[in-house]
PDB file of C-alpha atoms in Angstrom:
ATOM      1  CA  MET D   1       0.000   0.000   0.000  1.00  0.00           C
ATOM      2  CA  GLN D   2       1.326   3.455  -0.892  1.00  0.00           C
ATOM      3  CA  GLN D   3       2.095   5.945   1.832  1.00  0.00           C
ATOM      4  CA  THR D   4      -0.054   9.090   1.979  1.00  0.00           C
ATOM      5  CA  LEU D   5       1.706  11.895   0.142  1.00  0.00           C
ATOM      6  CA  LYS D   6       1.988  15.394   1.487  1.00  0.00           C
ATOM      7  CA  GLN D   7       2.703  16.875  -1.949  1.00  0.00           C
ATOM      8  CA  LEU D   8       3.284  15.795  -5.527  1.00  0.00           C
ATOM      9  CA  VAL D   9       4.490  17.484  -8.729  1.00  0.00           C
ATOM     10  CA  LEU D  10       2.150  17.081 -11.697  1.00  0.00           C
ATOM     11  CA  ASP D  11       3.259  16.727 -15.288  1.00  0.00           C
ATOM     12  CA  ALA D  12       0.815  17.565 -18.092  1.00  0.00           C
ATOM     13  CA  GLY D  13      -0.188  13.982 -18.947  1.00  0.00           C
ATOM     14  CA  PRO D  14      -2.376  13.225 -15.917  1.00  0.00           C
ATOM     15  CA  LEU D  15      -4.150  16.587 -16.268  1.00  0.00           C
ATOM     16  CA  ILE D  16      -4.794  16.052 -19.979  1.00  0.00           C
ATOM     17  CA  GLY D  17      -5.967  12.514 -19.219  1.00  0.00           C
ATOM     18  CA  LEU D  18      -8.375  13.785 -16.572  1.00  0.00           C
ATOM     19  CA  PHE D  19      -9.931  16.551 -18.647  1.00  0.00           C
ATOM     20  CA  SER D  20      -9.993  14.762 -22.006  1.00  0.00           C
ATOM     21  CA  ALA D  21     -12.764  12.168 -21.753  1.00  0.00           C
ATOM     22  CA  ASN D  22     -11.519  10.410 -24.909  1.00  0.00           C
ATOM     23  CA  ASP D  23      -7.958  10.025 -23.617  1.00  0.00           C
ATOM     24  CA  ARG D  24      -6.837   6.405 -23.266  1.00  0.00           C
ATOM     25  CA  ASP D  25      -5.685   7.147 -19.699  1.00  0.00           C
ATOM     26  CA  HIS D  26      -8.843   9.024 -18.658  1.00  0.00           C
ATOM     27  CA  ASP D  27     -10.113   6.398 -16.193  1.00  0.00           C
ATOM     28  CA  VAL D  28      -6.704   5.925 -14.545  1.00  0.00           C
ATOM     29  CA  CYS D  29      -6.232   9.696 -14.262  1.00  0.00           C
ATOM     30  CA  LYS D  30      -9.704  10.202 -12.830  1.00  0.00           C
ATOM     31  CA  ALA D  31      -9.083   7.498 -10.216  1.00  0.00           C
ATOM     32  CA  GLY D  32      -5.670   8.963  -9.428  1.00  0.00           C
ATOM     33  CA  PHE D  33      -7.014  12.459  -8.838  1.00  0.00           C
ATOM     34  CA  GLU D  34      -9.792  11.035  -6.649  1.00  0.00           C
ATOM     35  CA  GLN D  35      -7.162   9.201  -4.599  1.00  0.00           C
ATOM     36  CA  LEU D  36      -5.042  12.364  -4.268  1.00  0.00           C
ATOM     37  CA  SER D  37      -8.094  14.414  -3.306  1.00  0.00           C
ATOM     38  CA  GLN D  38      -9.075  11.948  -0.589  1.00  0.00           C
ATOM     39  CA  SER D  39      -5.556  12.049   0.858  1.00  0.00           C
ATOM     40  CA  ARG D  40      -5.497  15.879   0.578  1.00  0.00           C
ATOM     41  CA  THR D  41      -2.220  15.820  -1.296  1.00  0.00           C
ATOM     42  CA  ILE D  42      -0.941  19.236  -2.375  1.00  0.00           C
ATOM     43  CA  LEU D  43      -0.649  19.214  -6.162  1.00  0.00           C
ATOM     44  CA  LEU D  44       2.322  21.339  -7.191  1.00  0.00           C
ATOM     45  CA  THR D  45       2.190  22.282 -10.851  1.00  0.00           C
ATOM     46  CA  PRO D  46       4.712  24.490 -12.639  1.00  0.00           C
ATOM     47  CA  LEU D  47       3.080  27.317 -14.572  1.00  0.00           C
ATOM     48  CA  PRO D  48       4.535  26.104 -17.908  1.00  0.00           C
ATOM     49  CA  VAL D  49       2.608  22.830 -17.449  1.00  0.00           C
ATOM     50  CA  ILE D  50      -0.637  24.796 -17.061  1.00  0.00           C
ATOM     51  CA  PHE D  51       0.104  26.506 -20.392  1.00  0.00           C
ATOM     52  CA  GLU D  52       0.876  23.126 -22.001  1.00  0.00           C
ATOM     53  CA  VAL D  53      -2.386  21.539 -20.806  1.00  0.00           C
ATOM     54  CA  TYR D  54      -4.471  24.529 -21.880  1.00  0.00           C
ATOM     55  CA  LYS D  55      -2.918  24.611 -25.361  1.00  0.00           C
ATOM     56  CA  TRP D  56      -3.287  20.851 -25.827  1.00  0.00           C
ATOM     57  CA  LEU D  57      -6.987  20.945 -24.875  1.00  0.00           C
ATOM     58  CA  LEU D  58      -7.610  24.099 -26.908  1.00  0.00           C
ATOM     59  CA  TYR D  59      -6.421  22.413 -30.107  1.00  0.00           C
ATOM     60  CA  ARG D  60      -7.383  18.789 -29.488  1.00  0.00           C
ATOM     61  CA  ALA D  61     -10.612  19.151 -27.529  1.00  0.00           C
ATOM     62  CA  THR D  62     -12.561  22.419 -27.658  1.00  0.00           C
ATOM     63  CA  PRO D  63     -12.043  25.992 -26.470  1.00  0.00           C
ATOM     64  CA  THR D  64     -14.826  25.428 -23.925  1.00  0.00           C
ATOM     65  CA  VAL D  65     -13.095  22.373 -22.446  1.00  0.00           C
ATOM     66  CA  ALA D  66      -9.803  24.295 -22.304  1.00  0.00           C
ATOM     67  CA  GLN D  67     -11.435  27.251 -20.549  1.00  0.00           C
ATOM     68  CA  ILE D  68     -13.278  25.089 -18.008  1.00  0.00           C
ATOM     69  CA  THR D  69     -10.059  23.189 -17.353  1.00  0.00           C
ATOM     70  CA  LEU D  70      -8.173  26.441 -16.809  1.00  0.00           C
ATOM     71  CA  THR D  71     -10.687  27.471 -14.143  1.00  0.00           C
ATOM     72  CA  VAL D  72     -10.550  24.077 -12.412  1.00  0.00           C
ATOM     73  CA  MET D  73      -6.738  24.042 -12.454  1.00  0.00           C
ATOM     74  CA  HIS D  74      -6.621  27.562 -11.040  1.00  0.00           C
ATOM     75  CA  GLU D  75      -8.978  26.597  -8.201  1.00  0.00           C
ATOM     76  CA  SER D  76      -7.542  23.189  -7.320  1.00  0.00           C
ATOM     77  CA  LEU D  77      -3.795  23.168  -8.003  1.00  0.00           C
ATOM     78  CA  HIS D  78      -0.914  24.892  -6.298  1.00  0.00           C
ATOM     79  CA  ILE D  79       0.485  26.610  -9.402  1.00  0.00           C
ATOM     80  CA  VAL D  80       4.163  27.450  -9.017  1.00  0.00           C
ATOM     81  CA  PRO D  81       5.419  30.337 -11.160  1.00  0.00           C
ATOM     82  CA  ILE D  82       8.821  30.213 -12.799  1.00  0.00           C
ATOM     83  CA  ASN D  83      10.972  33.205 -11.923  1.00  0.00           C
ATOM     84  CA  GLN D  84      14.205  34.436 -13.504  1.00  0.00           C
ATOM     85  CA  ILE D  85      16.404  32.303 -11.244  1.00  0.00           C
ATOM     86  CA  ASP D  86      14.305  29.212 -12.053  1.00  0.00           C
ATOM     87  CA  PHE D  87      14.592  30.001 -15.753  1.00  0.00           C
ATOM     88  CA  HIS D  88      18.388  30.155 -15.476  1.00  0.00           C
ATOM     89  CA  GLU D  89      18.420  26.779 -13.681  1.00  0.00           C
ATOM     90  CA  ILE D  90      16.152  25.242 -16.332  1.00  0.00           C
ATOM     91  CA  SER D  91      18.262  26.726 -19.110  1.00  0.00           C
ATOM     92  CA  ALA D  92      21.465  25.396 -17.543  1.00  0.00           C
ATOM     93  CA  MET D  93      19.855  21.959 -17.174  1.00  0.00           C
ATOM     94  CA  VAL D  94      18.909  21.636 -20.840  1.00  0.00           C
ATOM     95  CA  GLN D  95      22.180  23.130 -22.082  1.00  0.00           C
ATOM     96  CA  THR D  96      24.218  20.723 -19.948  1.00  0.00           C
ATOM     97  CA  LEU D  97      22.292  17.632 -21.072  1.00  0.00           C
ATOM     98  CA  LEU D  98      22.962  17.862 -24.802  1.00  0.00           C
ATOM     99  CA  GLN D  99      21.327  14.524 -25.677  1.00  0.00           C
ATOM    100  CA  TRP D 100      18.224  15.035 -23.538  1.00  0.00           C
ATOM    101  CA  GLN D 101      15.081  15.582 -25.603  1.00  0.00           C
ATOM    102  CA  GLY D 102      12.804  16.745 -22.810  1.00  0.00           C
ATOM    103  CA  SER D 103      10.882  20.002 -23.109  1.00  0.00           C
ATOM    104  CA  LEU D 104      11.259  23.139 -21.021  1.00  0.00           C
ATOM    105  CA  GLU D 105       7.973  22.124 -19.378  1.00  0.00           C
ATOM    106  CA  ASP D 106       9.574  18.788 -18.432  1.00  0.00           C
ATOM    107  CA  ALA D 107      12.575  20.643 -17.024  1.00  0.00           C
ATOM    108  CA  SER D 108      10.254  22.774 -14.890  1.00  0.00           C
ATOM    109  CA  VAL D 109       8.678  19.588 -13.472  1.00  0.00           C
ATOM    110  CA  ILE D 110      12.139  18.213 -12.647  1.00  0.00           C
ATOM    111  CA  LEU D 111      13.176  21.492 -11.026  1.00  0.00           C
ATOM    112  CA  LEU D 112      10.120  21.483  -8.730  1.00  0.00           C
ATOM    113  CA  ALA D 113      10.460  17.796  -7.854  1.00  0.00           C
ATOM    114  CA  GLN D 114      14.079  18.335  -6.858  1.00  0.00           C
ATOM    115  CA  ARG D 115      13.376  21.579  -5.001  1.00  0.00           C
ATOM    116  CA  TYR D 116      10.427  20.229  -2.992  1.00  0.00           C
ATOM    117  CA  GLN D 117      11.836  16.692  -2.751  1.00  0.00           C
ATOM    118  CA  CYS D 118       8.605  15.046  -3.768  1.00  0.00           C
ATOM    119  CA  PRO D 119       7.536  12.548  -6.424  1.00  0.00           C
ATOM    120  CA  VAL D 120       6.272  13.274  -9.921  1.00  0.00           C
ATOM    121  CA  TRP D 121       3.091  11.971 -11.515  1.00  0.00           C
ATOM    122  CA  THR D 122       3.639  11.623 -15.246  1.00  0.00           C
ATOM    123  CA  LEU D 123       2.404   9.360 -18.010  1.00  0.00           C
ATOM    124  CA  ASN D 124       5.579   9.777 -20.077  1.00  0.00           C
ATOM    125  CA  TYR D 125       8.657   8.451 -18.319  1.00  0.00           C
ATOM    126  CA  ARG D 126      10.885   8.699 -21.404  1.00  0.00           C
ATOM    127  CA  ASP D 127      11.797  12.320 -20.723  1.00  0.00           C
ATOM    128  CA  PHE D 128      12.360  11.779 -17.004  1.00  0.00           C
ATOM    129  CA  GLY D 129      14.217   8.452 -17.018  1.00  0.00           C
ATOM    130  CA  MET D 130      17.727   9.878 -17.009  1.00  0.00           C
ATOM    131  CA  PHE D 131      17.062  11.721 -13.725  1.00  0.00           C
ATOM    132  CA  LYS D 132      17.763   8.886 -11.297  1.00  0.00           C
ATOM    133  CA  SER D 133      17.068  11.050  -8.244  1.00  0.00           C
ATOM    134  CA  LEU D 134      13.397  11.463  -9.206  1.00  0.00           C
ATOM    135  CA  ALA D 135      10.691   9.430  -7.520  1.00  0.00           C
ATOM    136  CA  PHE D 136       7.415   8.708  -9.281  1.00  0.00           C
ATOM    137  CA  TRP D 137       3.848   8.231  -8.104  1.00  0.00           C
ATOM    138  CA  ASN D 138       1.132   6.161  -9.734  1.00  0.00           C
ATOM    139  CA  PRO D 139      -2.487   5.585  -8.702  1.00  0.00           C
ATOM    140  CA  LEU D 140      -3.255   2.358  -6.873  1.00  0.00           C
TER     141      LEU D 140
END
């Protein structure tokens, strides 16, 4: 049985899966968010991930779904802005790892997970696999 989490960093995948009813991971994401809600886990989400989710839903779902999702994310997530110092750290990360193909959004997730020392919930481990210090969370 998994230990109750105090906080967790969210990548875009679980949010897209939750808000896109046609997503192949919709049921797993819905169950995962219900589990996190029941345990009152703080959901840390870097601001670039919010932009990524909104844009994805805007183009692949509908503007209405994207707008409703934006409101729900604003009300239910702890959105962490990226400041100038964070941007320099993210930039240094991607410029140091020349073969890494992760996005700046992915780098912001890694930065928060390392800073707050908490696990990440993602559906795409490919871009996070080289960061051995990261812990991951999955719904039961």
